[in-house]
Amino acid sequence: SPSEPSVHVPLRVLPAALLAPSRLARAPPPSTSPTSLPAPAPPAVSASLLQALQRWDFDVHAVVAAELPALCFALLTANGRAAALHLDECRLWRYITDIAAHYHDRPFHNFRHAVDVTHATSCLLTLAEAHSAADAALSPLQTFAQLLAAMVHDTDHPGVMNPFLIATRHPLALLYNDTSVLESHHAATAMALLSHPENDFLAQMEPADARTLRSLVIDLVLATDVTSTMPFVKSLSARLNSGESASAADLQHLIIKASDISNPTRPLETYQVWIKGVMSEFFAQGDAERALGLPISMNCDSHTVDVAKCQVGFIS
């Protein structure tokens, strides 16, 4: 209520991303650039790289940052996915580069993480295609939406978690009523960037199909809210144990959730790089919470957390 005191947030203790709330609290405005500008040609990806992308142990850290958008483009368009849906591949390429530009240089929640999740999603889709029952098989549109959601799922991530934004009454928390704050922002930002005419690779699709694709992407991005994972797993387990079959929607939620937290299943050397990044973000948030006099979030206290035990707990 208006009578409640607000938490005073000194700028010097906040992560850098939170020093620009005007950007984080609002989606990018529609572009005013002319649509007649020639779209850039999508990049070519070598056959050897395409082959390497089929392996679960592919190390995204071995790819230089400048080549990550091309890697993502290859994953989204493999097997003729874009052509089958009548997508404009030149605009898709421009959209991917725009999304990449809206990821920040964070230790963990950066565009490399987005590409890694997209790669994991591609591998799990291949596995699902080989083993799913007919009633859970994904259509080409659902498959593309799955990959697109993986790429955009952390767009414009500030490097702190939802409870921090809520506790500090950040504009995003106010905007989204303290509910799936970051996930709502990621989805809204991705859809706002898609609304730019030069990025609208769905323009040639049937309007109903385009609406369905956008709806699927939004639903999948919102499903990455970690607080929804255990209720979903318990509900799905109960239904499976009662004899029900998993639906296509169940499969899609399983894939996005599993891909987002797949780091521990990668080779140890790759996993260790991700550990360093995520703990750096956790400890930066904990230091900010300590400076603000807020309760320090779980796994965020750099003075007491044992990183190895933290990761064992995460895996368990």
PDB file of C-alpha atoms in Angstrom:
ATOM      1  CA  SER A   1       0.000   0.000   0.000  1.00  0.00           C
ATOM      2  CA  PRO A   2       1.149   3.667  -0.368  1.00  0.00           C
ATOM      3  CA  SER A   3       1.786   3.932   3.375  1.00  0.00           C
ATOM      4  CA  GLU A   4       4.354   1.122   3.367  1.00  0.00           C
ATOM      5  CA  PRO A   5       8.013   2.211   3.300  1.00  0.00           C
ATOM      6  CA  SER A   6       9.931   1.408   0.139  1.00  0.00           C
ATOM      7  CA  VAL A   7      13.319  -0.261   0.239  1.00  0.00           C
ATOM      8  CA  HIS A   8      15.945   2.369  -0.526  1.00  0.00           C
ATOM      9  CA  VAL A   9      18.333   0.915  -3.060  1.00  0.00           C
ATOM     10  CA  PRO A  10      21.729   2.690  -3.215  1.00  0.00           C
ATOM     11  CA  LEU A  11      22.929   2.556  -6.810  1.00  0.00           C
ATOM     12  CA  ARG A  12      26.452   1.611  -5.803  1.00  0.00           C
ATOM     13  CA  VAL A  13      25.390  -1.813  -4.482  1.00  0.00           C
ATOM     14  CA  LEU A  14      23.166  -2.872  -7.361  1.00  0.00           C
ATOM     15  CA  PRO A  15      24.261  -5.039 -10.282  1.00  0.00           C
ATOM     16  CA  ALA A  16      24.947  -2.863 -13.301  1.00  0.00           C
ATOM     17  CA  ALA A  17      21.882  -4.109 -15.183  1.00  0.00           C
ATOM     18  CA  LEU A  18      19.573  -2.620 -12.566  1.00  0.00           C
ATOM     19  CA  LEU A  19      20.973   0.866 -13.027  1.00  0.00           C
ATOM     20  CA  ALA A  20      18.853   1.257 -16.159  1.00  0.00           C
ATOM     21  CA  PRO A  21      15.302   0.449 -15.030  1.00  0.00           C
ATOM     22  CA  SER A  22      13.796   2.376 -17.912  1.00  0.00           C
ATOM     23  CA  ARG A  23      15.073  -0.278 -20.317  1.00  0.00           C
ATOM     24  CA  LEU A  24      14.223  -3.232 -18.133  1.00  0.00           C
ATOM     25  CA  ALA A  25      10.733  -1.995 -17.264  1.00  0.00           C
ATOM     26  CA  ARG A  26       9.628  -1.455 -20.842  1.00  0.00           C
ATOM     27  CA  ALA A  27       9.767  -3.592 -23.949  1.00  0.00           C
ATOM     28  CA  PRO A  28      11.645  -2.150 -26.945  1.00  0.00           C
ATOM     29  CA  PRO A  29       9.467   0.313 -28.888  1.00  0.00           C
ATOM     30  CA  PRO A  30       8.326  -0.531 -32.394  1.00  0.00           C
ATOM     31  CA  SER A  31      10.963   0.227 -34.981  1.00  0.00           C
ATOM     32  CA  THR A  32      10.527   3.223 -37.275  1.00  0.00           C
ATOM     33  CA  SER A  33      13.141   2.092 -39.755  1.00  0.00           C
ATOM     34  CA  PRO A  34      11.887   1.516 -43.298  1.00  0.00           C
ATOM     35  CA  THR A  35      10.969  -2.042 -44.202  1.00  0.00           C
ATOM     36  CA  SER A  36      12.454  -1.577 -47.668  1.00  0.00           C
ATOM     37  CA  LEU A  37      15.990  -1.930 -46.355  1.00  0.00           C
ATOM     38  CA  PRO A  38      17.611  -5.087 -47.745  1.00  0.00           C
ATOM     39  CA  ALA A  39      17.739  -7.848 -45.175  1.00  0.00           C
ATOM     40  CA  PRO A  40      21.196  -9.237 -44.430  1.00  0.00           C
ATOM     41  CA  ALA A  41      21.944 -12.625 -45.905  1.00  0.00           C
ATOM     42  CA  PRO A  42      21.877 -15.468 -43.364  1.00  0.00           C
ATOM     43  CA  PRO A  43      25.320 -16.907 -42.602  1.00  0.00           C
ATOM     44  CA  ALA A  44      26.615 -20.178 -43.942  1.00  0.00           C
ATOM     45  CA  VAL A  45      27.554 -22.814 -41.383  1.00  0.00           C
ATOM     46  CA  SER A  46      30.104 -25.497 -42.181  1.00  0.00           C
ATOM     47  CA  ALA A  47      29.078 -29.120 -42.536  1.00  0.00           C
ATOM     48  CA  SER A  48      31.548 -30.094 -39.811  1.00  0.00           C
ATOM     49  CA  LEU A  49      29.937 -27.667 -37.351  1.00  0.00           C
ATOM     50  CA  LEU A  50      26.454 -28.929 -38.212  1.00  0.00           C
ATOM     51  CA  GLN A  51      27.700 -32.444 -37.514  1.00  0.00           C
ATOM     52  CA  ALA A  52      29.224 -31.388 -34.198  1.00  0.00           C
ATOM     53  CA  LEU A  53      25.938 -29.787 -33.129  1.00  0.00           C
ATOM     54  CA  GLN A  54      24.293 -33.194 -33.160  1.00  0.00           C
ATOM     55  CA  ARG A  55      26.426 -34.289 -30.204  1.00  0.00           C
ATOM     56  CA  TRP A  56      25.294 -33.710 -26.618  1.00  0.00           C
ATOM     57  CA  ASP A  57      28.892 -33.073 -25.535  1.00  0.00           C
ATOM     58  CA  PHE A  58      29.251 -30.110 -27.917  1.00  0.00           C
ATOM     59  CA  ASP A  59      31.003 -27.317 -26.002  1.00  0.00           C
ATOM     60  CA  VAL A  60      29.468 -23.940 -26.784  1.00  0.00           C
ATOM     61  CA  HIS A  61      32.401 -22.283 -24.979  1.00  0.00           C
ATOM     62  CA  ALA A  62      34.639 -23.336 -27.868  1.00  0.00           C
ATOM     63  CA  VAL A  63      32.739 -20.968 -30.188  1.00  0.00           C
ATOM     64  CA  VAL A  64      33.800 -17.314 -30.269  1.00  0.00           C
ATOM     65  CA  ALA A  65      31.073 -14.866 -29.253  1.00  0.00           C
ATOM     66  CA  ALA A  66      30.783 -13.300 -32.709  1.00  0.00           C
ATOM     67  CA  GLU A  67      29.794 -16.664 -34.200  1.00  0.00           C
ATOM     68  CA  LEU A  68      27.098 -17.556 -31.663  1.00  0.00           C
ATOM     69  CA  PRO A  69      24.203 -15.965 -33.603  1.00  0.00           C
ATOM     70  CA  ALA A  70      25.138 -18.009 -36.691  1.00  0.00           C
ATOM     71  CA  LEU A  71      25.207 -21.130 -34.525  1.00  0.00           C
ATOM     72  CA  CYS A  72      21.716 -20.334 -33.287  1.00  0.00           C
ATOM     73  CA  PHE A  73      20.509 -19.707 -36.829  1.00  0.00           C
ATOM     74  CA  ALA A  74      21.808 -23.120 -37.852  1.00  0.00           C
ATOM     75  CA  LEU A  75      19.957 -24.811 -35.002  1.00  0.00           C
ATOM     76  CA  LEU A  76      16.673 -23.074 -35.805  1.00  0.00           C
ATOM     77  CA  THR A  77      16.813 -23.772 -39.540  1.00  0.00           C
ATOM     78  CA  ALA A  78      18.268 -27.289 -39.555  1.00  0.00           C
ATOM     79  CA  ASN A  79      16.358 -29.922 -41.514  1.00  0.00           C
ATOM     80  CA  GLY A  80      14.508 -27.257 -43.492  1.00  0.00           C
ATOM     81  CA  ARG A  81      12.442 -26.135 -40.490  1.00  0.00           C
ATOM     82  CA  ALA A  82      12.145 -22.491 -41.559  1.00  0.00           C
ATOM     83  CA  ALA A  83      11.410 -23.320 -45.176  1.00  0.00           C
ATOM     84  CA  ALA A  84       8.650 -25.774 -44.234  1.00  0.00           C
ATOM     85  CA  LEU A  85       6.876 -23.034 -42.259  1.00  0.00           C
ATOM     86  CA  HIS A  86       7.378 -20.364 -44.953  1.00  0.00           C
ATOM     87  CA  LEU A  87       9.498 -18.229 -42.660  1.00  0.00           C
ATOM     88  CA  ASP A  88      11.541 -15.344 -44.009  1.00  0.00           C
ATOM     89  CA  GLU A  89      15.078 -16.541 -43.242  1.00  0.00           C
ATOM     90  CA  CYS A  90      16.680 -13.137 -43.820  1.00  0.00           C
ATOM     91  CA  ARG A  91      14.373 -11.516 -41.273  1.00  0.00           C
ATOM     92  CA  LEU A  92      14.880 -14.465 -38.954  1.00  0.00           C
ATOM     93  CA  TRP A  93      18.623 -13.852 -39.106  1.00  0.00           C
ATOM     94  CA  ARG A  94      18.109 -10.155 -38.311  1.00  0.00           C
ATOM     95  CA  TYR A  95      15.825 -11.130 -35.408  1.00  0.00           C
ATOM     96  CA  ILE A  96      18.452 -13.500 -34.005  1.00  0.00           C
ATOM     97  CA  THR A  97      21.117 -10.795 -34.081  1.00  0.00           C
ATOM     98  CA  ASP A  98      18.697  -8.373 -32.397  1.00  0.00           C
ATOM     99  CA  ILE A  99      17.906 -10.901 -29.672  1.00  0.00           C
ATOM    100  CA  ALA A 100      21.639 -11.521 -29.175  1.00  0.00           C
ATOM    101  CA  ALA A 101      22.168  -7.765 -28.733  1.00  0.00           C
ATOM    102  CA  HIS A 102      19.543  -7.749 -25.969  1.00  0.00           C
ATOM    103  CA  TYR A 103      21.437 -10.291 -23.895  1.00  0.00           C
ATOM    104  CA  HIS A 104      23.962  -8.661 -21.575  1.00  0.00           C
ATOM    105  CA  ASP A 105      27.542  -9.573 -20.756  1.00  0.00           C
ATOM    106  CA  ARG A 106      26.635 -11.503 -17.623  1.00  0.00           C
ATOM    107  CA  PRO A 107      28.741 -14.313 -16.126  1.00  0.00           C
ATOM    108  CA  PHE A 108      25.923 -16.831 -16.722  1.00  0.00           C
ATOM    109  CA  HIS A 109      22.708 -15.340 -18.137  1.00  0.00           C
ATOM    110  CA  ASN A 110      24.217 -14.292 -21.446  1.00  0.00           C
ATOM    111  CA  PHE A 111      23.643 -15.176 -25.092  1.00  0.00           C
ATOM    112  CA  ARG A 112      26.055 -18.109 -24.822  1.00  0.00           C
ATOM    113  CA  HIS A 113      23.689 -19.628 -22.263  1.00  0.00           C
ATOM    114  CA  ALA A 114      20.790 -19.037 -24.665  1.00  0.00           C
ATOM    115  CA  VAL A 115      22.635 -20.841 -27.456  1.00  0.00           C
ATOM    116  CA  ASP A 116      23.558 -23.669 -25.097  1.00  0.00           C
ATOM    117  CA  VAL A 117      19.906 -24.124 -24.115  1.00  0.00           C
ATOM    118  CA  THR A 118      18.915 -24.011 -27.796  1.00  0.00           C
ATOM    119  CA  HIS A 119      21.489 -26.717 -28.544  1.00  0.00           C
ATOM    120  CA  ALA A 120      20.214 -28.897 -25.688  1.00  0.00           C
ATOM    121  CA  THR A 121      16.679 -28.369 -26.962  1.00  0.00           C
ATOM    122  CA  SER A 122      17.688 -29.462 -30.459  1.00  0.00           C
ATOM    123  CA  CYS A 123      19.255 -32.660 -29.098  1.00  0.00           C
ATOM    124  CA  LEU A 124      16.211 -33.474 -26.951  1.00  0.00           C
ATOM    125  CA  LEU A 125      13.868 -32.814 -29.870  1.00  0.00           C
ATOM    126  CA  THR A 126      15.813 -35.340 -31.932  1.00  0.00           C
ATOM    127  CA  LEU A 127      15.519 -37.845 -29.102  1.00  0.00           C
ATOM    128  CA  ALA A 128      11.799 -37.131 -28.704  1.00  0.00           C
ATOM    129  CA  GLU A 129      11.151 -37.557 -32.421  1.00  0.00           C
ATOM    130  CA  ALA A 130      12.615 -41.053 -32.223  1.00  0.00           C
ATOM    131  CA  HIS A 131      10.738 -42.197 -29.121  1.00  0.00           C
ATOM    132  CA  SER A 132       7.517 -40.169 -28.669  1.00  0.00           C
ATOM    133  CA  ALA A 133       4.119 -41.796 -29.004  1.00  0.00           C
ATOM    134  CA  ALA A 134       1.986 -40.541 -31.872  1.00  0.00           C
ATOM    135  CA  ASP A 135      -0.270 -38.455 -29.618  1.00  0.00           C
ATOM    136  CA  ALA A 136       2.747 -36.639 -28.165  1.00  0.00           C
ATOM    137  CA  ALA A 137       4.613 -36.068 -31.432  1.00  0.00           C
ATOM    138  CA  LEU A 138       5.393 -32.425 -32.120  1.00  0.00           C
ATOM    139  CA  SER A 139       4.355 -30.692 -35.320  1.00  0.00           C
ATOM    140  CA  PRO A 140       6.886 -28.640 -37.344  1.00  0.00           C
ATOM    141  CA  LEU A 141       5.366 -25.484 -35.868  1.00  0.00           C
ATOM    142  CA  GLN A 142       5.687 -26.789 -32.295  1.00  0.00           C
ATOM    143  CA  THR A 143       9.268 -27.887 -32.960  1.00  0.00           C
ATOM    144  CA  PHE A 144      10.271 -24.468 -34.269  1.00  0.00           C
ATOM    145  CA  ALA A 145       8.487 -22.727 -31.382  1.00  0.00           C
ATOM    146  CA  GLN A 146      10.447 -24.938 -28.970  1.00  0.00           C
ATOM    147  CA  LEU A 147      13.783 -23.849 -30.424  1.00  0.00           C
ATOM    148  CA  LEU A 148      12.758 -20.203 -30.648  1.00  0.00           C
ATOM    149  CA  ALA A 149      11.636 -20.186 -27.016  1.00  0.00           C
ATOM    150  CA  ALA A 150      14.968 -21.672 -25.972  1.00  0.00           C
ATOM    151  CA  MET A 151      16.835 -18.887 -27.733  1.00  0.00           C
ATOM    152  CA  VAL A 152      14.793 -16.017 -26.280  1.00  0.00           C
ATOM    153  CA  HIS A 153      14.038 -17.440 -22.835  1.00  0.00           C
ATOM    154  CA  ASP A 154      16.436 -15.134 -20.910  1.00  0.00           C
ATOM    155  CA  THR A 155      16.428 -12.063 -23.175  1.00  0.00           C
ATOM    156  CA  ASP A 156      17.482  -8.895 -21.292  1.00  0.00           C
ATOM    157  CA  HIS A 157      18.254 -10.821 -18.089  1.00  0.00           C
ATOM    158  CA  PRO A 158      19.675  -8.495 -15.391  1.00  0.00           C
ATOM    159  CA  GLY A 159      21.716 -11.167 -13.604  1.00  0.00           C
ATOM    160  CA  VAL A 160      19.568 -11.297 -10.456  1.00  0.00           C
ATOM    161  CA  MET A 161      16.608 -13.488  -9.528  1.00  0.00           C
ATOM    162  CA  ASN A 162      12.915 -12.733  -9.169  1.00  0.00           C
ATOM    163  CA  PRO A 163      12.918 -12.499  -5.342  1.00  0.00           C
ATOM    164  CA  PHE A 164      15.538  -9.732  -5.509  1.00  0.00           C
ATOM    165  CA  LEU A 165      13.455  -7.696  -7.948  1.00  0.00           C
ATOM    166  CA  ILE A 166      10.387  -8.186  -5.770  1.00  0.00           C
ATOM    167  CA  ALA A 167      12.186  -7.317  -2.529  1.00  0.00           C
ATOM    168  CA  THR A 168      13.610  -4.099  -3.988  1.00  0.00           C
ATOM    169  CA  ARG A 169      10.318  -3.168  -5.663  1.00  0.00           C
ATOM    170  CA  HIS A 170      11.934  -2.967  -9.023  1.00  0.00           C
ATOM    171  CA  PRO A 171       9.715  -1.543 -11.817  1.00  0.00           C
ATOM    172  CA  LEU A 172       9.570  -4.968 -13.448  1.00  0.00           C
ATOM    173  CA  ALA A 173       8.160  -6.516 -10.268  1.00  0.00           C
ATOM    174  CA  LEU A 174       5.529  -3.797 -10.118  1.00  0.00           C
ATOM    175  CA  LEU A 175       4.727  -4.223 -13.804  1.00  0.00           C
ATOM    176  CA  TYR A 176       4.196  -7.988 -13.527  1.00  0.00           C
ATOM    177  CA  ASN A 177       2.589  -8.044 -10.053  1.00  0.00           C
ATOM    178  CA  ASP A 178       5.452 -10.017  -8.474  1.00  0.00           C
ATOM    179  CA  THR A 179       4.547 -13.055 -10.623  1.00  0.00           C
ATOM    180  CA  SER A 180       7.106 -14.720 -12.935  1.00  0.00           C
ATOM    181  CA  VAL A 181       8.675 -11.298 -13.229  1.00  0.00           C
ATOM    182  CA  LEU A 182      11.746 -12.092 -15.311  1.00  0.00           C
ATOM    183  CA  GLU A 183      10.059 -14.746 -17.414  1.00  0.00           C
ATOM    184  CA  SER A 184       7.265 -12.319 -18.307  1.00  0.00           C
ATOM    185  CA  HIS A 185       9.840  -9.699 -19.226  1.00  0.00           C
ATOM    186  CA  HIS A 186      11.863 -12.091 -21.368  1.00  0.00           C
ATOM    187  CA  ALA A 187       8.754 -13.122 -23.298  1.00  0.00           C
ATOM    188  CA  ALA A 188       7.475  -9.558 -23.679  1.00  0.00           C
ATOM    189  CA  THR A 189      10.843  -8.298 -24.901  1.00  0.00           C
ATOM    190  CA  ALA A 190      11.159 -11.130 -27.415  1.00  0.00           C
ATOM    191  CA  MET A 191       7.669 -10.471 -28.778  1.00  0.00           C
ATOM    192  CA  ALA A 192       8.269  -6.720 -28.938  1.00  0.00           C
ATOM    193  CA  LEU A 193      11.432  -7.252 -30.985  1.00  0.00           C
ATOM    194  CA  LEU A 194       9.475  -9.571 -33.281  1.00  0.00           C
ATOM    195  CA  SER A 195       6.973  -6.763 -33.870  1.00  0.00           C
ATOM    196  CA  HIS A 196       9.659  -4.698 -35.605  1.00  0.00           C
ATOM    197  CA  PRO A 197       8.885  -4.984 -39.344  1.00  0.00           C
ATOM    198  CA  GLU A 198      12.489  -5.721 -40.257  1.00  0.00           C
ATOM    199  CA  ASN A 199      12.482  -8.640 -37.756  1.00  0.00           C
ATOM    200  CA  ASP A 200       9.057 -10.097 -38.529  1.00  0.00           C
ATOM    201  CA  PHE A 201      10.031 -13.421 -40.038  1.00  0.00           C
ATOM    202  CA  LEU A 202       6.443 -14.647 -39.511  1.00  0.00           C
ATOM    203  CA  ALA A 203       4.995 -12.194 -42.040  1.00  0.00           C
ATOM    204  CA  GLN A 204       4.527 -14.868 -44.713  1.00  0.00           C
ATOM    205  CA  MET A 205       2.816 -17.349 -42.374  1.00  0.00           C
ATOM    206  CA  GLU A 206      -0.923 -17.801 -42.121  1.00  0.00           C
ATOM    207  CA  PRO A 207      -2.061 -15.354 -39.392  1.00  0.00           C
ATOM    208  CA  ALA A 208      -3.555 -18.168 -37.304  1.00  0.00           C
ATOM    209  CA  ASP A 209      -0.290 -20.116 -37.431  1.00  0.00           C
ATOM    210  CA  ALA A 210       1.705 -17.017 -36.493  1.00  0.00           C
ATOM    211  CA  ARG A 211      -0.562 -16.427 -33.481  1.00  0.00           C
ATOM    212  CA  THR A 212      -0.177 -20.049 -32.429  1.00  0.00           C
ATOM    213  CA  LEU A 213       3.600 -19.863 -32.695  1.00  0.00           C
ATOM    214  CA  ARG A 214       3.784 -16.687 -30.612  1.00  0.00           C
ATOM    215  CA  SER A 215       1.463 -18.200 -28.007  1.00  0.00           C
ATOM    216  CA  LEU A 216       3.599 -21.347 -27.772  1.00  0.00           C
ATOM    217  CA  VAL A 217       6.805 -19.348 -27.356  1.00  0.00           C
ATOM    218  CA  ILE A 218       5.305 -17.209 -24.591  1.00  0.00           C
ATOM    219  CA  ASP A 219       3.969 -20.289 -22.778  1.00  0.00           C
ATOM    220  CA  LEU A 220       7.341 -22.043 -22.956  1.00  0.00           C
ATOM    221  CA  VAL A 221       9.313 -19.031 -21.771  1.00  0.00           C
ATOM    222  CA  LEU A 222       6.962 -18.633 -18.804  1.00  0.00           C
ATOM    223  CA  ALA A 223       7.503 -22.335 -18.063  1.00  0.00           C
ATOM    224  CA  THR A 224      11.172 -21.620 -17.272  1.00  0.00           C
ATOM    225  CA  ASP A 225      10.116 -20.045 -13.957  1.00  0.00           C
ATOM    226  CA  VAL A 226      11.871 -22.409 -11.556  1.00  0.00           C
ATOM    227  CA  THR A 227       9.009 -22.171  -9.040  1.00  0.00           C
ATOM    228  CA  SER A 228       6.750 -23.963 -11.525  1.00  0.00           C
ATOM    229  CA  THR A 229       9.040 -26.945 -12.039  1.00  0.00           C
ATOM    230  CA  MET A 230       8.306 -29.153  -9.025  1.00  0.00           C
ATOM    231  CA  PRO A 231       4.495 -28.686  -9.217  1.00  0.00           C
ATOM    232  CA  PHE A 232       4.693 -29.615 -12.908  1.00  0.00           C
ATOM    233  CA  VAL A 233       6.851 -32.692 -12.259  1.00  0.00           C
ATOM    234  CA  LYS A 234       4.587 -33.898  -9.437  1.00  0.00           C
ATOM    235  CA  SER A 235       1.464 -33.391 -11.540  1.00  0.00           C
ATOM    236  CA  LEU A 236       2.953 -35.140 -14.566  1.00  0.00           C
ATOM    237  CA  SER A 237       4.260 -38.036 -12.460  1.00  0.00           C
ATOM    238  CA  ALA A 238       0.835 -38.530 -10.875  1.00  0.00           C
ATOM    239  CA  ARG A 239      -0.862 -38.559 -14.263  1.00  0.00           C
ATOM    240  CA  LEU A 240       1.656 -40.978 -15.743  1.00  0.00           C
ATOM    241  CA  ASN A 241       1.361 -43.270 -12.719  1.00  0.00           C
ATOM    242  CA  SER A 242      -2.416 -43.307 -13.159  1.00  0.00           C
ATOM    243  CA  GLY A 243      -2.056 -44.586 -16.707  1.00  0.00           C
ATOM    244  CA  GLU A 244      -2.336 -41.348 -18.649  1.00  0.00           C
ATOM    245  CA  SER A 245       0.011 -40.595 -21.518  1.00  0.00           C
ATOM    246  CA  ALA A 246       2.099 -37.468 -21.760  1.00  0.00           C
ATOM    247  CA  SER A 247       0.711 -34.897 -24.175  1.00  0.00           C
ATOM    248  CA  ALA A 248       2.619 -32.788 -26.687  1.00  0.00           C
ATOM    249  CA  ALA A 249       2.326 -29.849 -24.277  1.00  0.00           C
ATOM    250  CA  ASP A 250       3.840 -31.982 -21.486  1.00  0.00           C
ATOM    251  CA  LEU A 251       6.718 -32.920 -23.757  1.00  0.00           C
ATOM    252  CA  GLN A 252       7.358 -29.293 -24.679  1.00  0.00           C
ATOM    253  CA  HIS A 253       7.435 -28.192 -21.046  1.00  0.00           C
ATOM    254  CA  LEU A 254       9.751 -31.073 -20.140  1.00  0.00           C
ATOM    255  CA  ILE A 255      12.170 -30.157 -22.916  1.00  0.00           C
ATOM    256  CA  ILE A 256      12.402 -26.436 -22.094  1.00  0.00           C
ATOM    257  CA  LYS A 257      12.802 -27.115 -18.372  1.00  0.00           C
ATOM    258  CA  ALA A 258      15.391 -29.862 -18.853  1.00  0.00           C
ATOM    259  CA  SER A 259      17.370 -27.854 -21.406  1.00  0.00           C
ATOM    260  CA  ASP A 260      17.503 -24.796 -19.163  1.00  0.00           C
ATOM    261  CA  ILE A 261      19.151 -26.746 -16.325  1.00  0.00           C
ATOM    262  CA  SER A 262      21.151 -29.223 -18.407  1.00  0.00           C
ATOM    263  CA  ASN A 263      24.605 -27.949 -17.391  1.00  0.00           C
ATOM    264  CA  PRO A 264      25.341 -30.808 -14.940  1.00  0.00           C
ATOM    265  CA  THR A 265      24.802 -33.358 -17.718  1.00  0.00           C
ATOM    266  CA  ARG A 266      27.531 -31.904 -19.914  1.00  0.00           C
ATOM    267  CA  PRO A 267      31.184 -32.984 -19.701  1.00  0.00           C
ATOM    268  CA  LEU A 268      32.688 -31.926 -16.379  1.00  0.00           C
ATOM    269  CA  GLU A 269      35.044 -29.341 -17.910  1.00  0.00           C
ATOM    270  CA  THR A 270      32.086 -27.634 -19.594  1.00  0.00           C
ATOM    271  CA  TYR A 271      29.941 -27.830 -16.471  1.00  0.00           C
ATOM    272  CA  GLN A 272      32.675 -26.209 -14.367  1.00  0.00           C
ATOM    273  CA  VAL A 273      32.643 -23.116 -16.588  1.00  0.00           C
ATOM    274  CA  TRP A 274      28.894 -22.760 -16.061  1.00  0.00           C
ATOM    275  CA  ILE A 275      29.302 -23.260 -12.293  1.00  0.00           C
ATOM    276  CA  LYS A 276      31.761 -20.378 -12.118  1.00  0.00           C
ATOM    277  CA  GLY A 277      29.367 -18.121 -14.011  1.00  0.00           C
ATOM    278  CA  VAL A 278      26.206 -18.878 -12.095  1.00  0.00           C
ATOM    279  CA  MET A 279      27.896 -18.678  -8.686  1.00  0.00           C
ATOM    280  CA  SER A 280      29.379 -15.322  -9.656  1.00  0.00           C
ATOM    281  CA  GLU A 281      25.885 -14.008 -10.281  1.00  0.00           C
ATOM    282  CA  PHE A 282      24.536 -15.579  -7.100  1.00  0.00           C
ATOM    283  CA  PHE A 283      27.273 -14.050  -4.960  1.00  0.00           C
ATOM    284  CA  ALA A 284      26.859 -10.611  -6.570  1.00  0.00           C
ATOM    285  CA  GLN A 285      23.173 -10.720  -5.673  1.00  0.00           C
ATOM    286  CA  GLY A 286      23.975 -11.884  -2.139  1.00  0.00           C
ATOM    287  CA  ASP A 287      26.461  -9.052  -1.676  1.00  0.00           C
ATOM    288  CA  ALA A 288      23.807  -6.555  -2.810  1.00  0.00           C
ATOM    289  CA  GLU A 289      21.261  -8.091  -0.429  1.00  0.00           C
ATOM    290  CA  ARG A 290      23.737  -7.849   2.446  1.00  0.00           C
ATOM    291  CA  ALA A 291      24.422  -4.186   1.662  1.00  0.00           C
ATOM    292  CA  LEU A 292      20.686  -3.463   1.552  1.00  0.00           C
ATOM    293  CA  GLY A 293      19.964  -5.253   4.818  1.00  0.00           C
ATOM    294  CA  LEU A 294      17.812  -7.830   3.026  1.00  0.00           C
ATOM    295  CA  PRO A 295      17.753 -11.561   3.808  1.00  0.00           C
ATOM    296  CA  ILE A 296      20.399 -13.240   1.682  1.00  0.00           C
ATOM    297  CA  SER A 297      18.858 -15.637  -0.825  1.00  0.00           C
ATOM    298  CA  MET A 298      19.697 -19.342  -0.779  1.00  0.00           C
ATOM    299  CA  ASN A 299      23.084 -20.143  -2.353  1.00  0.00           C
ATOM    300  CA  CYS A 300      23.923 -16.427  -2.617  1.00  0.00           C
ATOM    301  CA  ASP A 301      26.041 -15.872   0.515  1.00  0.00           C
ATOM    302  CA  SER A 302      29.661 -15.721  -0.617  1.00  0.00           C
ATOM    303  CA  HIS A 303      30.766 -15.943   3.035  1.00  0.00           C
ATOM    304  CA  THR A 304      29.176 -19.291   3.795  1.00  0.00           C
ATOM    305  CA  VAL A 305      28.182 -21.189   0.655  1.00  0.00           C
ATOM    306  CA  ASP A 306      30.173 -24.290  -0.253  1.00  0.00           C
ATOM    307  CA  VAL A 307      30.036 -24.297  -4.065  1.00  0.00           C
ATOM    308  CA  ALA A 308      30.462 -28.069  -4.406  1.00  0.00           C
ATOM    309  CA  LYS A 309      27.682 -28.812  -1.891  1.00  0.00           C
ATOM    310  CA  CYS A 310      25.522 -26.197  -3.584  1.00  0.00           C
ATOM    311  CA  GLN A 311      25.850 -28.000  -6.900  1.00  0.00           C
ATOM    312  CA  VAL A 312      25.225 -31.412  -5.352  1.00  0.00           C
ATOM    313  CA  GLY A 313      22.033 -29.976  -3.871  1.00  0.00           C
ATOM    314  CA  PHE A 314      21.040 -28.562  -7.249  1.00  0.00           C
ATOM    315  CA  ILE A 315      21.565 -31.891  -8.975  1.00  0.00           C
ATOM    316  CA  SER A 316      19.679 -33.748  -6.229  1.00  0.00           C
TER     317      SER A 316
END
